Tab-separated table of C-alpha atoms in Angstrom:
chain	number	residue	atom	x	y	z
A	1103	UNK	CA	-37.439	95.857	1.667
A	1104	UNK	CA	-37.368	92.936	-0.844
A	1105	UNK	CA	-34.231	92.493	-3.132
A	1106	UNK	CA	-33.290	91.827	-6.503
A	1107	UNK	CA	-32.309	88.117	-5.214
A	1108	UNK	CA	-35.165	86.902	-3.054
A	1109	UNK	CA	-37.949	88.770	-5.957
A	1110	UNK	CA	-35.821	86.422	-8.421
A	1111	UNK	CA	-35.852	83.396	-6.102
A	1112	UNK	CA	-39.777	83.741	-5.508
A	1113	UNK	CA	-40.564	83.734	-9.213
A	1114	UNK	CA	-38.427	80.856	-9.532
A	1115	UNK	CA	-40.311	78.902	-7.427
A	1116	UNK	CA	-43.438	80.148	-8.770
A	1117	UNK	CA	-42.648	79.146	-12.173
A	1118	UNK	CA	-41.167	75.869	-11.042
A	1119	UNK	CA	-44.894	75.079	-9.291
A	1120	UNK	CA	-46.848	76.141	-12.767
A	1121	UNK	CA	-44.878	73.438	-14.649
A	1122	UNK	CA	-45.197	70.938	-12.367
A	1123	UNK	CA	-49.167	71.261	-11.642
A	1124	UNK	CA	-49.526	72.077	-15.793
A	1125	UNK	CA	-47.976	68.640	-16.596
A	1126	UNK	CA	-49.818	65.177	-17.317
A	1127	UNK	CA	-47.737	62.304	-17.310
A	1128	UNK	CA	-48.863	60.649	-20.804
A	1129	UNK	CA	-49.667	57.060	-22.362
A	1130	UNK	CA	-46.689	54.503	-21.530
A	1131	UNK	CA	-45.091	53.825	-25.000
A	1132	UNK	CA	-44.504	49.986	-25.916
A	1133	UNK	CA	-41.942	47.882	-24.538
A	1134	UNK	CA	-38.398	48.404	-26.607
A	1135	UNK	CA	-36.313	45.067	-27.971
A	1136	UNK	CA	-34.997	42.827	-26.201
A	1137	UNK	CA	-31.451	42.986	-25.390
A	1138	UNK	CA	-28.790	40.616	-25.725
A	1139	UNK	CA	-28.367	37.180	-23.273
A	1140	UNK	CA	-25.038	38.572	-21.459
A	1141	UNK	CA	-22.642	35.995	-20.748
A	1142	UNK	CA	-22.813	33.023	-18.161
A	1143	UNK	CA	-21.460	33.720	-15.172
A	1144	UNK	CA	-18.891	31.711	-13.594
A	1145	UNK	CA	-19.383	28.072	-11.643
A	1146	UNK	CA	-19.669	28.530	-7.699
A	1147	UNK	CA	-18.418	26.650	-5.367
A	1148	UNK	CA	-20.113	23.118	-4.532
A	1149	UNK	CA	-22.499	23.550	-1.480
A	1150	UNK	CA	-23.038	21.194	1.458
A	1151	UNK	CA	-25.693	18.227	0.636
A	1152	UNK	CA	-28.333	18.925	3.132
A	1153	UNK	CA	-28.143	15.148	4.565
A	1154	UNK	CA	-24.043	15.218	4.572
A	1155	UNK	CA	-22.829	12.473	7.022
A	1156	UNK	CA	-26.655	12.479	8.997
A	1157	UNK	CA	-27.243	8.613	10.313
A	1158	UNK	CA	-30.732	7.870	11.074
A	1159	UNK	CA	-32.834	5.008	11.755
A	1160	UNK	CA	-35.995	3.246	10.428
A	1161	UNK	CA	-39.165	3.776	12.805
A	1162	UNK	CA	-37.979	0.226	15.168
A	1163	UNK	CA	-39.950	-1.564	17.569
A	1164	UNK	CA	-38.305	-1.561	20.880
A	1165	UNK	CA	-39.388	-4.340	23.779
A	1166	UNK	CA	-38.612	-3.201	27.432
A	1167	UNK	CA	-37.997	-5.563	30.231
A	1168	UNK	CA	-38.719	-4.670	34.194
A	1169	UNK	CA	-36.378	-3.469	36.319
A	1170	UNK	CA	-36.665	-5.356	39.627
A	1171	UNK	CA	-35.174	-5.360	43.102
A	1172	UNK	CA	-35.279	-8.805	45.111
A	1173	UNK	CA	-35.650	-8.327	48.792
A	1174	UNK	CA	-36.372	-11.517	50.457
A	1175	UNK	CA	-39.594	-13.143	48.696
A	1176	UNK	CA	-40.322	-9.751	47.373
A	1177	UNK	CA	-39.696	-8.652	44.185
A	1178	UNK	CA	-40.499	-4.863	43.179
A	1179	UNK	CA	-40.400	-3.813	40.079
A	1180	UNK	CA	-38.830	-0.388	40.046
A	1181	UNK	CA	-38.889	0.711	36.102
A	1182	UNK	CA	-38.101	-0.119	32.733
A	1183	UNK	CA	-35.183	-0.473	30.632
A	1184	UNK	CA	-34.435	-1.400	26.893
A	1185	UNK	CA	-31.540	-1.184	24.345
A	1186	UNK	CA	-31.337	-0.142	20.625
A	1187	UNK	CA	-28.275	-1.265	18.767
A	1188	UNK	CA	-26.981	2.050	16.957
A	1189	UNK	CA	-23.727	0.481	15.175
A	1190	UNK	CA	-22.527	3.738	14.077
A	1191	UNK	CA	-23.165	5.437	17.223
A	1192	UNK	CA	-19.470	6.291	17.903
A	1193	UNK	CA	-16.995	7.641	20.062
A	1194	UNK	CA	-16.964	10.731	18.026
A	1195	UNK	CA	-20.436	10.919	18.034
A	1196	UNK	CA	-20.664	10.425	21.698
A	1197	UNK	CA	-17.796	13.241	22.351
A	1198	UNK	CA	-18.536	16.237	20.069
A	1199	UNK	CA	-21.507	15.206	17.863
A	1200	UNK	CA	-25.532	15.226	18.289
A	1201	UNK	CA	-27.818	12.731	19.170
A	1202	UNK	CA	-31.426	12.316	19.069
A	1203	UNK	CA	-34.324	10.178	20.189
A	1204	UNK	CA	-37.850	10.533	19.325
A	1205	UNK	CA	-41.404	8.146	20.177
A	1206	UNK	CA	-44.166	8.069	17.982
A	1207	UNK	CA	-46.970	7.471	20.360
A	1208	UNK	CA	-49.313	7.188	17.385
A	1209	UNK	CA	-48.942	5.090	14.386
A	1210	UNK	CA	-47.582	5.570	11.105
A	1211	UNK	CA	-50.684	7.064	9.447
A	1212	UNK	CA	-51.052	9.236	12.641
A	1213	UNK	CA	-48.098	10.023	13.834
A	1214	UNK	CA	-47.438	11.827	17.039
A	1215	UNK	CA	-44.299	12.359	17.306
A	1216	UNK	CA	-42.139	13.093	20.744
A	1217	UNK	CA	-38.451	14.161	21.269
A	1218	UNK	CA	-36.261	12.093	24.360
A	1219	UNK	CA	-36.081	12.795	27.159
A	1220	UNK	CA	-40.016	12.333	27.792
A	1221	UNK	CA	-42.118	13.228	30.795
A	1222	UNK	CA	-45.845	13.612	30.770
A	1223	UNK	CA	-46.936	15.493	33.244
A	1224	UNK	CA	-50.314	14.445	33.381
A	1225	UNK	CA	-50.083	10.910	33.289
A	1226	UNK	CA	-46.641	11.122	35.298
A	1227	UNK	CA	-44.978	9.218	32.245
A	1228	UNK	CA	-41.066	9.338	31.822
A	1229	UNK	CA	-38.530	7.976	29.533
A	1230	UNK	CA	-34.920	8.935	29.665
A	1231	UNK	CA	-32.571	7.910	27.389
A	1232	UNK	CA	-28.963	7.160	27.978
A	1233	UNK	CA	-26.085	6.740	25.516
A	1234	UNK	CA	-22.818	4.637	25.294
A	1235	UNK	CA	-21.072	3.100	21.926
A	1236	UNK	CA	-22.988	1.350	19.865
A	1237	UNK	CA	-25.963	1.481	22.007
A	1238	UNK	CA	-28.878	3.724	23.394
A	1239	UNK	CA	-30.439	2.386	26.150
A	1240	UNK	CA	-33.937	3.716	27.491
A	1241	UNK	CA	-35.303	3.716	31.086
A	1242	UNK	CA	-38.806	4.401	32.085
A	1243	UNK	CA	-41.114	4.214	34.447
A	1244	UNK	CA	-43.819	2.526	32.727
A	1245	UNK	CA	-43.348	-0.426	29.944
A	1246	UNK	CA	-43.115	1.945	27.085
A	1247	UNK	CA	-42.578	-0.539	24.739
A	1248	UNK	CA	-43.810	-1.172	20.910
A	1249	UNK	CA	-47.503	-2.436	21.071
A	1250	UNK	CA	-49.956	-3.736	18.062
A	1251	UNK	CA	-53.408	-2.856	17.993
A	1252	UNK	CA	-55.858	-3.315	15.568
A	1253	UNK	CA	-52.726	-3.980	13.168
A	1254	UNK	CA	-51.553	-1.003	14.170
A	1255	UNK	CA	-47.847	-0.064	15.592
A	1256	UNK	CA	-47.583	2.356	18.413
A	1257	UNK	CA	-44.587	3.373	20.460
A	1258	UNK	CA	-42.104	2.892	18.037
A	1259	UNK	CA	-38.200	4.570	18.277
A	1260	UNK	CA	-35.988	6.533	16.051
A	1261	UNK	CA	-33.017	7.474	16.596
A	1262	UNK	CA	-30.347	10.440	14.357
A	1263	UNK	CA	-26.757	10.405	14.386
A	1264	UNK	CA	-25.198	13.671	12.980
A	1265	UNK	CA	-21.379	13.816	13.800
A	1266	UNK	CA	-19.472	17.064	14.760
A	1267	UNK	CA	-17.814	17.419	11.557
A	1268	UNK	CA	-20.896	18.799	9.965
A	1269	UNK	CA	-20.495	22.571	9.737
A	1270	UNK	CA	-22.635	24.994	11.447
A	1271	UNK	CA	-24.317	27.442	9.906
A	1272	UNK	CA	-26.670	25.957	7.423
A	1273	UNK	CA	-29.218	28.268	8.140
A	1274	UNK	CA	-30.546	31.116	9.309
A	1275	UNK	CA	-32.443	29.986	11.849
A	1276	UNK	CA	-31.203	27.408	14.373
A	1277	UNK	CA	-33.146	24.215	14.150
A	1278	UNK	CA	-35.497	23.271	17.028
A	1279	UNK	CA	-34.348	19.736	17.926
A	1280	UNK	CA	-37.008	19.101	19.880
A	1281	UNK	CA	-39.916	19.453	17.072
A	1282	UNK	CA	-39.360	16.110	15.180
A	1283	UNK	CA	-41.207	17.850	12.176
A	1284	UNK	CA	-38.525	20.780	11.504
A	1285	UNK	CA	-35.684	18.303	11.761
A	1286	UNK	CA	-36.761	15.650	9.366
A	1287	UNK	CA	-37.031	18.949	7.406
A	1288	UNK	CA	-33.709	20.366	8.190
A	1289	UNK	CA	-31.842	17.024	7.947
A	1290	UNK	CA	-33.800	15.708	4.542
A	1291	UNK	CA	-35.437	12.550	6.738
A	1292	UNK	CA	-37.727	9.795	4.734
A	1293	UNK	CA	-40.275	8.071	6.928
C-alpha cells in the first residue's frame, strides 16, 4: 500500500528529472568590467641569497708527485699525492660544514664531471681526497694530474666550501652532492 508521502516523494523526483533533462545550458554572455586593483599587500620577509656564504674555486690545474718507498737500491713507487691551497678552508668548515671535490676528466667544452672520492672500477682508478686547514690534499693511485692535449686541459680540480651556518631547508628536495650538475644548480656556481 503506497502513501500519501512516498506518492508525493516519487513525483518529486519525477518532476525534478523533467527539468533537468528539459534544460540547455545557453550562449556564455560577455565578460563583465573589470574590477578594481585591490591594495598591495604587505613586504615579506628578506629570503636567503641562494649562494649565501658558498666558497668555491676556479676549475685549477693540480700537479701530483709519486709516492715512493726506498728499500735498499730500490725505489717503488706506491701512489700519488698532491695539495690544493683552500685559504678559507677552516676549522669551522672542517668541524660542522661541507666539503666537496670534483675532476673534470674532460675539458672545458666537454666537460665530464666527477665527485671525490673517485674509483673506476674498470680501469681500477682511485683518488681519495683528504682534508686539513687550509689544504686538501689528494692521493691516488695513478698520476691523476692536469694534462694538455691538443691545447686542451683535462683533469682539472674544483673544490666548494659551504660552512654550517647555512640553514637547511632550502628546498624540497635534498641536493645530490654527488651530481656536480644539480649542485652548481643548487649553489648558483659560474664555470
Amino acid at each position: 500500500m503506497k502513501t500519501k508521502s512516498s506518492s508525493t516523494l516519487l513525483a518529486s523526483l519525477v518532476v525534478i528529472t523533467l527539468i533537468f533533462t528539459q534544460c540547455q545550458k545557453g550562449d556564455v554572455g560577455p565578460a563583465g568590467p573589470t574590477g578594481p586593483t585591490g591594495p598591495a599587500g604587505s613586504t615579506g620577509p628578506k629570503g636567503d641569497s641562494g649562494t649565501a656564504n658558498v666558497i668555491y674555486s676556479p676549475w685549477l690545474d693540480v700537479a701530483y708527485a709519486a709516492d715512493t718507498i726506498h728499500t735498499g737500491a730500490i725505489i717503488d713507487t706506491i701512489g700519488f699525492y698532491a695539495s690544493i691551497t683552500a685559504a678559507k678552508l677552516t676549522n669551522a668548515i672542517l668541524t660542522s660544514g661541507e666539503i666537496k671535490v670534483y675532476l673534470n676528466l674532460g675539458t672545458s667544452t666537454t666537460p665530464d664531471i666527477v665527485p671525490m672520492p673517485y674509483f673506476d672500477p674498470y680501469f681500477g682508478i682511485s683518488i681519495n681526497p683528504d682534508y686539513s686547514l687550509q689544504k686538501i690534499f689528494l692521493y691516488a693511485n695513478l698520476n691523476a694530474g692536469t694534462v694538455t692535449i691538443s691545447g686542451q686541459k683535462y683533469l682539472q680540480y674544483r673544490y666548494i666550501l659551504i660552512p654550517g651556518s647555512v640553514p637547511s631547508g632550502r628546498v624540497s628536495q635534498p641536493v645530490n652532492w654527488n651530481n656536480y650538475n644539480e649542485v652548481k644548480a643548487y649553489l648558483g656556481l659560474t664555470d
